[in-house]
mmCIF file of C-alpha atoms and ligand atoms in Angstrom:
data_model
loop_
_atom_site.group_PDB
_atom_site.id
_atom_site.type_symbol
_atom_site.label_atom_id
_atom_site.label_comp_id
_atom_site.label_asym_id
_atom_site.label_seq_id
_atom_site.Cartn_x
_atom_site.Cartn_y
_atom_site.Cartn_z
ATOM 1 C CA UNK Z 230 100.570 76.168 90.043
ATOM 2 C CA UNK Z 231 103.149 76.758 87.300
ATOM 3 C CA UNK Z 232 106.583 78.072 88.142
ATOM 4 C CA UNK Z 233 107.235 79.926 84.888
ATOM 5 C CA UNK Z 234 109.802 82.657 85.558
ATOM 6 C CA UNK Z 235 108.496 86.099 86.375
ATOM 7 C CA UNK Z 236 108.874 88.832 83.771
ATOM 8 C CA UNK Z 237 109.602 91.335 86.555
ATOM 9 C CA UNK Z 238 110.981 89.939 89.809
ATOM 10 C CA UNK Z 239 112.684 93.024 91.230
ATOM 11 C CA UNK Z 240 110.166 93.227 94.099
ATOM 12 C CA UNK Z 241 110.994 89.674 95.269
ATOM 13 C CA UNK Z 242 114.728 90.235 94.706
ATOM 14 C CA UNK Z 243 114.691 93.426 96.789
ATOM 15 C CA UNK Z 244 112.856 91.597 99.603
ATOM 16 C CA UNK Z 245 115.703 89.047 99.553
ATOM 17 C CA UNK Z 246 118.238 91.910 99.539
ATOM 18 C CA UNK Z 247 119.553 90.783 96.152
ATOM 19 C CA UNK Z 248 120.784 93.321 93.546
ATOM 20 C CA UNK Z 249 118.124 94.851 91.266
ATOM 21 C CA UNK Z 250 118.233 97.172 88.222
ATOM 22 C CA UNK Z 251 116.024 99.778 89.951
ATOM 23 C CA UNK Z 252 114.153 100.124 93.229
ATOM 24 C CA UNK Z 253 110.781 98.324 93.021
ATOM 25 C CA UNK Z 254 107.622 100.214 93.969
ATOM 26 C CA UNK Z 255 104.017 99.401 94.829
ATOM 27 C CA UNK Z 256 101.537 101.413 96.918
ATOM 28 C CA UNK Z 257 99.342 100.298 99.792
ATOM 29 C CA UNK Z 258 95.676 100.661 98.659
ATOM 30 C CA UNK Z 259 96.824 100.967 95.042
ATOM 31 C CA UNK Z 260 93.418 99.589 94.008
ATOM 32 C CA UNK Z 261 90.677 101.800 95.379
ATOM 33 C CA UNK Z 262 88.309 104.707 95.131
ATOM 34 C CA UNK Z 263 90.876 107.210 93.749
ATOM 35 C CA UNK Z 264 90.603 105.290 90.432
ATOM 36 C CA UNK Z 265 87.514 106.114 88.295
ATOM 37 C CA UNK Z 266 87.541 102.538 86.901
ATOM 38 C CA UNK Z 267 87.340 101.210 90.510
ATOM 39 C CA UNK Z 268 84.353 103.454 91.235
ATOM 40 C CA UNK Z 269 82.677 102.198 88.047
ATOM 41 C CA UNK Z 270 83.200 98.526 89.009
ATOM 42 C CA UNK Z 271 81.993 99.230 92.550
ATOM 43 C CA UNK Z 272 78.818 100.898 91.242
ATOM 44 C CA UNK Z 273 78.179 97.799 89.099
ATOM 45 C CA UNK Z 274 78.922 95.343 91.973
ATOM 46 C CA UNK Z 275 76.899 97.329 94.538
ATOM 47 C CA UNK Z 276 79.234 97.249 97.551
ATOM 48 C CA UNK Z 277 82.816 96.801 98.697
ATOM 49 C CA UNK Z 278 82.091 93.409 100.309
ATOM 50 C CA UNK Z 279 80.247 92.304 97.182
ATOM 51 C CA UNK Z 280 83.434 93.058 95.238
ATOM 52 C CA UNK Z 281 85.763 91.336 97.693
ATOM 53 C CA UNK Z 282 83.596 88.181 97.847
ATOM 54 C CA UNK Z 283 83.380 87.825 94.051
ATOM 55 C CA UNK Z 284 86.684 86.394 92.688
ATOM 56 C CA UNK Z 285 86.165 87.713 89.121
ATOM 57 C CA UNK Z 286 85.545 91.244 90.397
ATOM 58 C CA UNK Z 287 88.371 91.036 92.978
ATOM 59 C CA UNK Z 288 90.682 89.976 90.133
ATOM 60 C CA UNK Z 289 89.510 92.780 87.829
ATOM 61 C CA UNK Z 290 90.053 95.412 90.527
ATOM 62 C CA UNK Z 291 93.471 94.005 91.546
ATOM 63 C CA UNK Z 292 94.666 94.449 87.954
ATOM 64 C CA UNK Z 293 93.297 97.990 87.451
ATOM 65 C CA UNK Z 294 96.271 99.933 88.865
ATOM 66 C CA UNK Z 295 98.728 97.683 86.957
ATOM 67 C CA UNK Z 296 97.100 98.632 83.656
ATOM 68 C CA UNK Z 297 97.809 102.308 84.388
ATOM 69 C CA UNK Z 298 101.121 102.372 86.270
ATOM 70 C CA UNK Z 299 104.457 100.550 85.993
ATOM 71 C CA UNK Z 300 104.062 98.928 89.442
ATOM 72 C CA UNK Z 301 106.363 96.077 90.489
ATOM 73 C CA UNK Z 302 103.789 94.051 92.461
ATOM 74 C CA UNK Z 303 100.050 93.359 92.581
ATOM 75 C CA UNK Z 304 98.219 93.070 95.910
ATOM 76 C CA UNK Z 305 95.166 90.871 96.329
ATOM 77 C CA UNK Z 306 91.992 92.965 96.497
ATOM 78 C CA UNK Z 307 90.367 91.932 99.762
ATOM 79 C CA UNK Z 308 90.287 93.088 103.367
ATOM 80 C CA UNK Z 309 91.924 92.197 106.673
ATOM 81 C CA UNK Z 310 88.483 91.692 108.273
ATOM 82 C CA UNK Z 311 87.679 88.553 106.218
ATOM 83 C CA UNK Z 312 89.031 86.404 109.100
ATOM 84 C CA UNK Z 313 86.756 87.706 111.877
ATOM 85 C CA UNK Z 314 83.874 87.703 109.369
ATOM 86 C CA UNK Z 315 84.531 83.987 108.736
ATOM 87 C CA UNK Z 316 84.700 83.446 112.520
ATOM 88 C CA UNK Z 317 81.061 84.541 112.617
ATOM 89 C CA UNK Z 318 81.256 88.183 113.815
ATOM 90 C CA UNK Z 319 79.144 89.520 110.925
ATOM 91 C CA UNK Z 320 81.163 92.141 109.033
ATOM 92 C CA UNK Z 321 79.302 94.993 107.389
ATOM 93 C CA UNK Z 322 80.128 98.457 106.103
ATOM 94 C CA UNK Z 323 77.867 101.280 107.208
ATOM 95 C CA UNK Z 324 77.964 103.939 104.482
ATOM 96 C CA UNK Z 325 80.587 106.552 105.391
ATOM 97 C CA UNK Z 326 81.397 104.895 108.758
ATOM 98 C CA UNK Z 327 83.883 102.180 107.824
ATOM 99 C CA UNK Z 328 83.817 98.526 108.909
ATOM 100 C CA UNK Z 329 81.553 97.250 111.719
ATOM 101 C CA UNK Z 330 80.729 93.900 113.355
ATOM 102 C CA UNK Z 331 77.210 92.773 114.281
ATOM 103 C CA UNK Z 332 78.602 90.505 117.027
ATOM 104 C CA UNK Z 333 81.770 91.938 118.601
ATOM 105 C CA UNK Z 334 83.597 89.782 121.204
ATOM 106 C CA UNK Z 335 83.760 91.484 124.593
ATOM 107 C CA UNK Z 336 84.013 88.727 127.212
ATOM 108 C CA UNK Z 337 85.934 85.536 127.937
ATOM 109 C CA UNK Z 338 82.978 83.310 126.968
ATOM 110 C CA UNK Z 339 82.581 84.727 123.443
ATOM 111 C CA UNK Z 340 86.361 84.596 122.981
ATOM 112 C CA UNK Z 341 86.485 80.944 124.079
ATOM 113 C CA UNK Z 342 83.832 80.111 121.472
ATOM 114 C CA UNK Z 343 86.021 81.331 118.551
ATOM 115 C CA UNK Z 344 87.868 78.918 116.266
ATOM 116 C CA UNK Z 345 90.078 79.055 113.174
ATOM 117 C CA UNK Z 346 87.863 79.174 110.052
ATOM 118 C CA UNK Z 347 88.356 76.606 107.288
ATOM 119 C CA UNK Z 348 90.384 78.221 104.523
ATOM 120 C CA UNK Z 349 88.950 76.248 101.590
ATOM 121 C CA UNK Z 350 85.297 76.598 102.609
ATOM 122 C CA UNK Z 351 84.571 79.709 104.686
ATOM 123 C CA UNK Z 352 87.408 81.664 103.052
ATOM 124 C CA UNK Z 353 87.327 79.910 99.698
ATOM 125 C CA UNK Z 354 86.385 83.156 97.916
ATOM 126 C CA UNK Z 355 89.769 84.617 98.934
ATOM 127 C CA UNK Z 356 91.725 81.576 97.713
ATOM 128 C CA UNK Z 357 89.711 81.517 94.458
ATOM 129 C CA UNK Z 358 90.579 85.194 93.944
ATOM 130 C CA UNK Z 359 94.299 84.477 94.542
ATOM 131 C CA UNK Z 360 94.233 81.575 92.039
ATOM 132 C CA UNK Z 361 92.426 83.652 89.409
ATOM 133 C CA UNK Z 362 94.673 86.702 89.835
ATOM 134 C CA UNK Z 363 97.833 84.542 89.540
ATOM 135 C CA UNK Z 364 96.471 83.131 86.299
ATOM 136 C CA UNK Z 365 95.479 86.525 84.884
ATOM 137 C CA UNK Z 366 98.777 88.171 85.856
ATOM 138 C CA UNK Z 367 100.567 85.718 83.540
ATOM 139 C CA UNK Z 368 103.871 86.152 85.353
ATOM 140 C CA UNK Z 369 104.019 89.922 84.759
ATOM 141 C CA UNK Z 370 104.707 90.835 88.424
ATOM 142 C CA UNK Z 371 104.448 88.934 91.732
ATOM 143 C CA UNK Z 372 101.198 88.798 93.716
ATOM 144 C CA UNK Z 373 101.144 89.851 97.380
ATOM 145 C CA UNK Z 374 98.761 88.078 99.760
ATOM 146 C CA UNK Z 375 97.993 89.692 103.124
ATOM 147 C CA UNK Z 376 96.384 89.511 106.529
ATOM 148 C CA UNK Z 377 95.803 91.785 109.497
ATOM 149 C CA UNK Z 378 98.014 91.252 112.541
ATOM 150 C CA UNK Z 379 96.550 89.379 115.525
ATOM 151 C CA UNK Z 380 96.456 92.633 117.560
ATOM 152 C CA UNK Z 381 94.922 94.751 114.773
ATOM 153 C CA UNK Z 382 92.225 92.130 114.115
ATOM 154 C CA UNK Z 383 91.521 91.989 117.865
ATOM 155 C CA UNK Z 384 91.043 95.789 117.900
ATOM 156 C CA UNK Z 385 88.189 95.554 115.385
ATOM 157 C CA UNK Z 386 86.751 92.386 116.986
ATOM 158 C CA UNK Z 387 86.576 93.904 120.497
ATOM 159 C CA UNK Z 388 85.737 97.509 119.580
ATOM 160 C CA UNK Z 389 83.137 96.331 117.023
ATOM 161 C CA UNK Z 390 84.553 98.680 114.371
ATOM 162 C CA UNK Z 391 87.037 101.512 114.065
ATOM 163 C CA UNK Z 392 87.988 103.423 117.197
ATOM 164 C CA UNK Z 393 89.648 106.677 118.236
ATOM 165 C CA UNK Z 394 90.751 105.696 121.750
ATOM 166 C CA UNK Z 395 90.655 101.852 121.754
ATOM 167 C CA UNK Z 396 89.007 102.104 125.162
ATOM 168 C CA UNK Z 397 87.385 98.655 125.169
ATOM 169 C CA UNK Z 398 90.388 96.640 124.082
ATOM 170 C CA UNK Z 399 92.801 98.570 126.307
ATOM 171 C CA UNK Z 400 90.479 97.987 129.266
ATOM 172 C CA UNK Z 401 90.495 94.279 128.379
ATOM 173 C CA UNK Z 402 94.316 94.312 128.220
ATOM 174 C CA UNK Z 403 94.416 95.810 131.727
ATOM 175 C CA UNK Z 404 91.541 93.944 133.398
ATOM 176 C CA UNK Z 405 91.348 90.595 131.578
ATOM 177 C CA UNK Z 406 94.764 90.018 129.991
ATOM 178 C CA UNK Z 407 94.283 86.225 129.903
ATOM 179 C CA UNK Z 408 91.099 86.579 127.809
ATOM 180 C CA UNK Z 409 92.866 88.952 125.410
ATOM 181 C CA UNK Z 410 95.798 86.537 125.063
ATOM 182 C CA UNK Z 411 93.325 83.753 124.242
ATOM 183 C CA UNK Z 412 91.880 85.959 121.495
ATOM 184 C CA UNK Z 413 95.360 86.863 120.185
ATOM 185 C CA UNK Z 414 96.303 83.187 120.116
ATOM 186 C CA UNK Z 415 93.318 82.103 118.026
ATOM 187 C CA UNK Z 416 93.886 85.087 115.731
ATOM 188 C CA UNK Z 417 97.550 84.072 115.293
ATOM 189 C CA UNK Z 418 96.575 80.481 114.450
ATOM 190 C CA UNK Z 419 94.067 81.845 111.922
ATOM 191 C CA UNK Z 420 96.555 84.313 110.374
ATOM 192 C CA UNK Z 421 99.173 81.568 109.912
ATOM 193 C CA UNK Z 422 96.619 79.223 108.293
ATOM 194 C CA UNK Z 423 95.256 82.081 106.130
ATOM 195 C CA UNK Z 424 98.650 83.216 104.832
ATOM 196 C CA UNK Z 425 99.774 79.619 104.244
ATOM 197 C CA UNK Z 426 96.578 78.995 102.239
ATOM 198 C CA UNK Z 427 97.110 82.177 100.187
ATOM 199 C CA UNK Z 428 100.654 81.026 99.420
ATOM 200 C CA UNK Z 429 99.388 77.562 98.419
ATOM 201 C CA UNK Z 430 96.869 79.310 96.126
ATOM 202 C CA UNK Z 431 99.654 81.280 94.445
ATOM 203 C CA UNK Z 432 100.613 84.358 96.511
ATOM 204 C CA UNK Z 433 104.369 85.014 96.077
ATOM 205 C CA UNK Z 434 104.901 87.403 99.006
ATOM 206 C CA UNK Z 435 102.885 87.898 102.203
ATOM 207 C CA UNK Z 436 102.275 91.084 104.176
ATOM 208 C CA UNK Z 437 100.891 91.444 107.687
ATOM 209 C CA UNK Z 438 99.233 94.807 108.443
ATOM 210 C CA UNK Z 439 99.715 95.800 112.099
ATOM 211 C CA UNK Z 440 97.813 99.018 111.548
ATOM 212 C CA UNK Z 441 97.099 99.627 115.222
ATOM 213 C CA UNK Z 442 100.300 98.356 116.906
ATOM 214 C CA UNK Z 443 101.374 101.984 117.258
ATOM 215 C CA UNK Z 444 98.545 102.863 119.657
ATOM 216 C CA UNK Z 445 100.194 100.667 122.322
ATOM 217 C CA UNK Z 446 102.796 101.834 124.817
ATOM 218 C CA UNK Z 447 106.132 100.085 124.192
ATOM 219 C CA UNK Z 448 105.556 97.704 127.121
ATOM 220 C CA UNK Z 449 102.027 96.844 125.958
ATOM 221 C CA UNK Z 450 103.292 96.385 122.372
ATOM 222 C CA UNK Z 451 105.892 93.919 123.666
ATOM 223 C CA UNK Z 452 103.144 92.018 125.439
ATOM 224 C CA UNK Z 453 100.178 92.153 123.023
ATOM 225 C CA UNK Z 454 101.523 92.616 119.490
ATOM 226 C CA UNK Z 455 105.222 91.740 119.063
ATOM 227 C CA UNK Z 456 105.151 88.129 120.377
ATOM 228 C CA UNK Z 457 102.352 87.234 117.968
ATOM 229 C CA UNK Z 458 104.068 88.888 114.986
ATOM 230 C CA UNK Z 459 107.238 86.965 115.906
ATOM 231 C CA UNK Z 460 105.320 83.711 116.107
ATOM 232 C CA UNK Z 461 103.992 84.303 112.577
ATOM 233 C CA UNK Z 462 107.534 85.050 111.348
ATOM 234 C CA UNK Z 463 108.850 81.846 112.942
ATOM 235 C CA UNK Z 464 105.989 79.447 112.173
ATOM 236 C CA UNK Z 465 104.532 80.526 108.823
ATOM 237 C CA UNK Z 466 105.689 77.967 106.228
ATOM 238 C CA UNK Z 467 106.870 79.890 103.174
ATOM 239 C CA UNK Z 468 109.088 77.615 101.057
ATOM 240 C CA UNK Z 469 112.788 77.533 100.284
ATOM 241 C CA UNK Z 470 115.219 79.268 97.941
ATOM 242 C CA UNK Z 471 113.728 81.283 95.096
ATOM 243 C CA UNK Z 472 110.329 79.652 95.726
ATOM 244 C CA UNK Z 473 110.242 81.176 99.225
ATOM 245 C CA UNK Z 474 107.476 83.755 99.675
ATOM 246 C CA UNK Z 475 109.034 86.621 101.685
ATOM 247 C CA UNK Z 476 107.104 87.972 104.677
ATOM 248 C CA UNK Z 477 106.696 91.731 105.237
ATOM 249 C CA UNK Z 478 105.682 92.912 108.717
ATOM 250 C CA UNK Z 479 104.158 96.368 108.189
ATOM 251 C CA UNK Z 480 103.294 98.418 111.222
ATOM 252 C CA UNK Z 481 102.019 101.930 111.657
ATOM 253 C CA UNK Z 482 103.981 103.572 114.437
ATOM 254 C CA UNK Z 483 106.455 100.694 114.791
ATOM 255 C CA UNK Z 484 109.592 102.880 114.948
ATOM 256 C CA UNK Z 485 110.327 102.051 118.594
ATOM 257 C CA UNK Z 486 110.489 98.337 117.758
ATOM 258 C CA UNK Z 487 112.602 98.070 114.605
ATOM 259 C CA UNK Z 488 115.434 96.099 116.221
ATOM 260 C CA UNK Z 489 112.992 93.559 117.689
ATOM 261 C CA UNK Z 490 111.121 93.241 114.382
ATOM 262 C CA UNK Z 491 114.420 92.724 112.510
ATOM 263 C CA UNK Z 492 115.231 89.870 114.917
ATOM 264 C CA UNK Z 493 111.787 88.212 114.523
ATOM 265 C CA UNK Z 494 112.733 86.059 111.530
ATOM 266 C CA UNK Z 495 110.749 88.110 108.981
ATOM 267 C CA UNK Z 496 112.323 88.906 105.609
ATOM 268 C CA UNK Z 497 111.148 92.532 105.569
ATOM 269 C CA UNK Z 498 109.727 95.296 107.755
ATOM 270 C CA UNK Z 499 107.340 97.998 106.484
ATOM 271 C CA UNK Z 500 107.591 101.395 108.165
ATOM 272 C CA UNK Z 501 105.550 104.601 108.185
ATOM 273 C CA UNK Z 502 106.897 108.145 107.623
ATOM 274 C CA UNK Z 503 107.537 108.988 111.280
ATOM 275 C CA UNK Z 504 110.941 107.308 111.049
ATOM 276 C CA UNK Z 505 113.606 108.091 108.445
ATOM 277 C CA UNK Z 506 114.530 105.152 106.202
ATOM 278 C CA UNK Z 507 118.240 105.772 106.780
ATOM 279 C CA UNK Z 508 117.815 105.484 110.525
ATOM 280 C CA UNK Z 509 115.673 102.357 110.066
ATOM 281 C CA UNK Z 510 118.388 100.858 107.822
ATOM 282 C CA UNK Z 511 121.122 101.605 110.365
ATOM 283 C CA UNK Z 512 119.109 100.175 113.248
ATOM 284 C CA UNK Z 513 118.175 96.965 111.402
ATOM 285 C CA UNK Z 514 121.735 96.510 110.090
ATOM 286 C CA UNK Z 515 120.966 94.550 106.916
ATOM 287 C CA UNK Z 516 119.022 91.794 108.742
ATOM 288 C CA UNK Z 517 115.836 92.594 106.817
ATOM 289 C CA UNK Z 518 114.691 94.480 103.737
ATOM 290 C CA UNK Z 519 112.760 97.699 104.394
ATOM 291 C CA UNK Z 520 109.551 98.839 102.733
ATOM 292 C CA UNK Z 521 108.249 102.386 102.719
ATOM 293 C CA UNK Z 522 107.836 105.119 103.594
ATOM 294 C CA UNK Z 523 106.626 108.296 101.909
ATOM 295 C CA UNK Z 524 103.930 110.239 103.757
ATOM 296 C CA UNK Z 525 100.832 109.471 101.595
ATOM 297 C CA UNK Z 526 100.020 113.215 101.766
ATOM 298 C CA UNK Z 527 103.023 113.838 99.482
ATOM 299 C CA UNK Z 528 100.642 112.776 96.685
ATOM 300 C CA UNK Z 529 98.719 116.025 97.349
ATOM 301 C CA UNK Z 530 101.850 117.959 96.332
ATOM 302 C CA UNK Z 531 102.724 119.082 92.812
ATOM 303 C CA UNK Z 532 104.542 116.688 90.442
ATOM 304 C CA UNK Z 533 107.805 118.542 91.150
ATOM 305 C CA UNK Z 534 107.303 118.283 94.914
ATOM 306 C CA UNK Z 535 106.528 114.563 94.576
ATOM 307 C CA UNK Z 536 109.789 114.019 92.639
ATOM 308 C CA UNK Z 537 111.830 115.882 95.286
ATOM 309 C CA UNK Z 538 110.302 113.823 98.118
ATOM 310 C CA UNK Z 539 110.747 110.507 96.275
ATOM 311 C CA UNK Z 540 114.446 111.237 95.645
ATOM 312 C CA UNK Z 541 114.962 112.258 99.259
ATOM 313 C CA UNK Z 542 113.471 108.975 100.532
ATOM 314 C CA UNK Z 543 115.574 106.906 98.095
ATOM 315 C CA UNK Z 544 118.771 108.722 99.067
ATOM 316 C CA UNK Z 545 117.977 108.634 102.770
ATOM 317 C CA UNK Z 546 117.689 104.848 102.589
ATOM 318 C CA UNK Z 547 120.922 104.537 100.588
ATOM 319 C CA UNK Z 548 122.860 106.720 103.032
ATOM 320 C CA UNK Z 549 121.766 104.637 106.029
ATOM 321 C CA UNK Z 550 122.379 101.385 104.141
ATOM 322 C CA UNK Z 551 126.115 101.847 103.636
ATOM 323 C CA UNK Z 552 125.752 103.642 100.285
ATOM 324 C CA UNK Z 553 123.691 100.862 98.613
ATOM 325 C CA UNK Z 554 120.067 100.972 97.428
ATOM 326 C CA UNK Z 555 119.753 97.188 97.825
ATOM 327 C CA UNK Z 556 117.085 95.846 100.179
ATOM 328 C CA UNK Z 557 114.603 98.715 99.644
ATOM 329 C CA UNK Z 558 111.029 98.353 98.393
ATOM 330 C CA UNK Z 559 109.563 101.805 97.792
ATOM 331 C CA UNK Z 560 106.040 102.372 99.116
ATOM 332 C CA UNK Z 561 103.972 104.890 101.012
ATOM 333 C CA UNK Z 562 104.050 104.810 104.815
ATOM 334 C CA UNK Z 563 100.325 103.941 104.809
ATOM 335 C CA UNK Z 564 97.456 103.539 102.353
ATOM 336 C CA UNK Z 565 96.244 105.902 99.631
ATOM 337 C CA UNK Z 566 93.110 108.038 100.075
ATOM 338 C CA UNK Z 567 90.077 108.314 97.761
ATOM 339 C CA UNK Z 568 90.747 111.989 96.897
ATOM 340 C CA UNK Z 569 94.233 111.403 95.465
ATOM 341 C CA UNK Z 570 95.073 112.206 91.842
ATOM 342 C CA UNK Z 571 95.972 109.157 89.695
ATOM 343 C CA UNK Z 572 98.304 111.311 87.576
ATOM 344 C CA UNK Z 573 100.382 111.983 90.678
ATOM 345 C CA UNK Z 574 100.779 108.230 91.223
ATOM 346 C CA UNK Z 575 102.169 107.932 87.675
ATOM 347 C CA UNK Z 576 104.712 110.679 88.485
ATOM 348 C CA UNK Z 577 105.798 108.938 91.690
ATOM 349 C CA UNK Z 578 106.222 105.469 90.143
ATOM 350 C CA UNK Z 579 108.158 106.877 87.184
ATOM 351 C CA UNK Z 580 110.445 108.937 89.410
ATOM 352 C CA UNK Z 581 111.280 106.008 91.714
ATOM 353 C CA UNK Z 582 112.274 103.918 88.691
ATOM 354 C CA UNK Z 583 114.275 106.521 86.783
ATOM 355 C CA UNK Z 584 116.070 108.054 89.773
ATOM 356 C CA UNK Z 585 117.048 104.682 91.289
ATOM 357 C CA UNK Z 586 118.157 103.059 87.986
ATOM 358 C CA UNK Z 587 121.576 101.386 88.238
HETATM 359 O O1 LIG U 250 96.295 97.697 99.231
HETATM 360 C C1 LIG U 250 95.400 97.298 98.456
HETATM 361 O O2 LIG U 250 95.105 97.880 97.397
HETATM 362 C C2 LIG U 250 94.728 95.967 98.761
HETATM 363 C C3 LIG U 250 93.418 96.002 99.305
HETATM 364 C C4 LIG U 250 93.176 96.315 100.776
HETATM 365 C C5 LIG U 250 91.947 96.843 101.216
HETATM 366 N N1 LIG U 250 91.933 96.843 102.585
HETATM 367 C C6 LIG U 250 90.868 97.280 100.337
HETATM 368 C C7 LIG U 250 89.830 98.166 100.875
HETATM 369 C C8 LIG U 250 93.939 96.061 101.906
HETATM 370 C C9 LIG U 250 95.365 95.549 101.995
HETATM 371 C C10 LIG U 250 93.131 96.393 103.042
HETATM 372 C C11 LIG U 250 93.567 96.180 104.431
HETATM 373 C C12 LIG U 250 92.821 96.814 105.527
HETATM 374 N N2 LIG U 250 91.462 96.863 105.701
HETATM 375 C C13 LIG U 250 93.411 97.378 106.658
HETATM 376 C C14 LIG U 250 94.885 97.398 106.939
HETATM 377 C C15 LIG U 250 95.556 98.371 106.049
HETATM 378 C C16 LIG U 250 95.620 99.745 106.594
HETATM 379 O O3 LIG U 250 95.003 100.637 106.004
HETATM 380 O O4 LIG U 250 96.304 99.924 107.619
HETATM 381 C C17 LIG U 250 92.386 97.842 107.509
HETATM 382 C C18 LIG U 250 92.580 98.557 108.824
HETATM 383 C C19 LIG U 250 91.163 97.494 106.922
HETATM 384 C C20 LIG U 250 89.784 97.705 107.446
HETATM 385 C C21 LIG U 250 89.048 98.578 106.515
HETATM 386 N N3 LIG U 250 88.469 98.138 105.313
HETATM 387 C C22 LIG U 250 88.879 99.984 106.580
HETATM 388 C C23 LIG U 250 89.329 100.852 107.718
HETATM 389 C C24 LIG U 250 88.202 100.371 105.398
HETATM 390 C C25 LIG U 250 87.888 101.760 104.932
HETATM 391 C C26 LIG U 250 86.500 102.174 105.141
HETATM 392 C C27 LIG U 250 86.227 103.452 104.359
HETATM 393 O O5 LIG U 250 85.052 103.730 104.210
HETATM 394 O O6 LIG U 250 87.170 104.105 103.917
HETATM 395 C C28 LIG U 250 87.968 99.218 104.642
HETATM 396 C C29 LIG U 250 87.300 99.145 103.320
HETATM 397 C C30 LIG U 250 88.229 99.019 102.168
HETATM 398 N N4 LIG U 250 89.206 98.051 102.093
HETATM 399 C C31 LIG U 250 88.238 99.792 100.980
HETATM 400 C C32 LIG U 250 89.226 99.244 100.148
HETATM 401 C C33 LIG U 250 89.592 99.653 98.742
HETATM 402 C C34 LIG U 250 87.292 100.929 100.655
HETATM 403 C C35 LIG U 250 86.196 100.232 99.937
HETATM 404 C C36 LIG U 250 85.145 101.083 99.322
HETATM 405 O O7 LIG U 250 84.389 101.745 100.041
HETATM 406 O O8 LIG U 250 85.021 100.986 98.090
#
């Protein structure tokens, strides 16, 4: 892997809380069905999993939003459910129903049978995609690798797919907590190995998606999600100095836990729109960078409304951060949706850059 300097490193600098010329911006799910070129590639490839498992196509789709918008980072095109798929659960996507597993894990025996997949065989397609994307990016912007959190992966593995009430996994937490902790432990070992392998393949920052941490009561979060996120923050090897790949712990509904997350050893915390950035900045006191947090639905507003909301988020962060915009990575509070207008994304990215210029 070459270490040629990046053309645009403001995303990595902001994650290290170093000064930048303008606030960097990328968007969760920036590659996806809202882009006509994505839909065309998907029609050619046949399916989402067919795209994710083909490094050339994953690379092509990763680069699509960067060709249109002045984004400050690329994110690997893949999915969080690659790990349980490689553990043998049989991931598939039922049309219009989201992800599902053929063999969910619902008892202590099937949990005990799980092991950490080999990163350069079972998950080689992910590492090949990372290597190819790094090469094709040619140092334009940094590449983000990612994983699901141990808890969020466990939700899909136990429920067998998406869920509204998380009845099965919450019953397991109450009735068989030791079995659930065994599952969370193997998931944590796998996440650490997976992120370390993505970094070795060329990923320059790493994000953990704790999409479902917010469905837990604070006490259950402190038992079943936070300790495993903290272990990742402590144990994930990520290099030194300006070669260090910063870690971002994103969580939906993590507002109650910002102080604990800031003390975990992570470089950055991603937040959704239910907490104000200024409050998050005050409560984390400069220990971490913050990423977020526009309500994705703002993209349904008019261009003028989008500009007003972007400025408000930038200023809210600055006001809570002692008058400085440093340490902020602009993003949505969650992923984009297929019915969003690409022209509105261009407006948002442009406004973040021009309004925050310094
Ligand atoms: O941000 C990016 O652009 C990178 C790519 C990315 C995808 N999934 C692509 C994808 C990332 C980071 C993910 C993570 C992911 N996958 C999460 C955590 C992020 C979050 O939203 O909180 C979760 C929970 C999943 C599981 C998953 N995969 C779901 C719920 C779905 C949506 C199913 C649907 O029909 O909408 C997927 C499929 C998926 N992953 C798509 C994309 C672009 C849609 C694929 C398609 O149908 O073409």
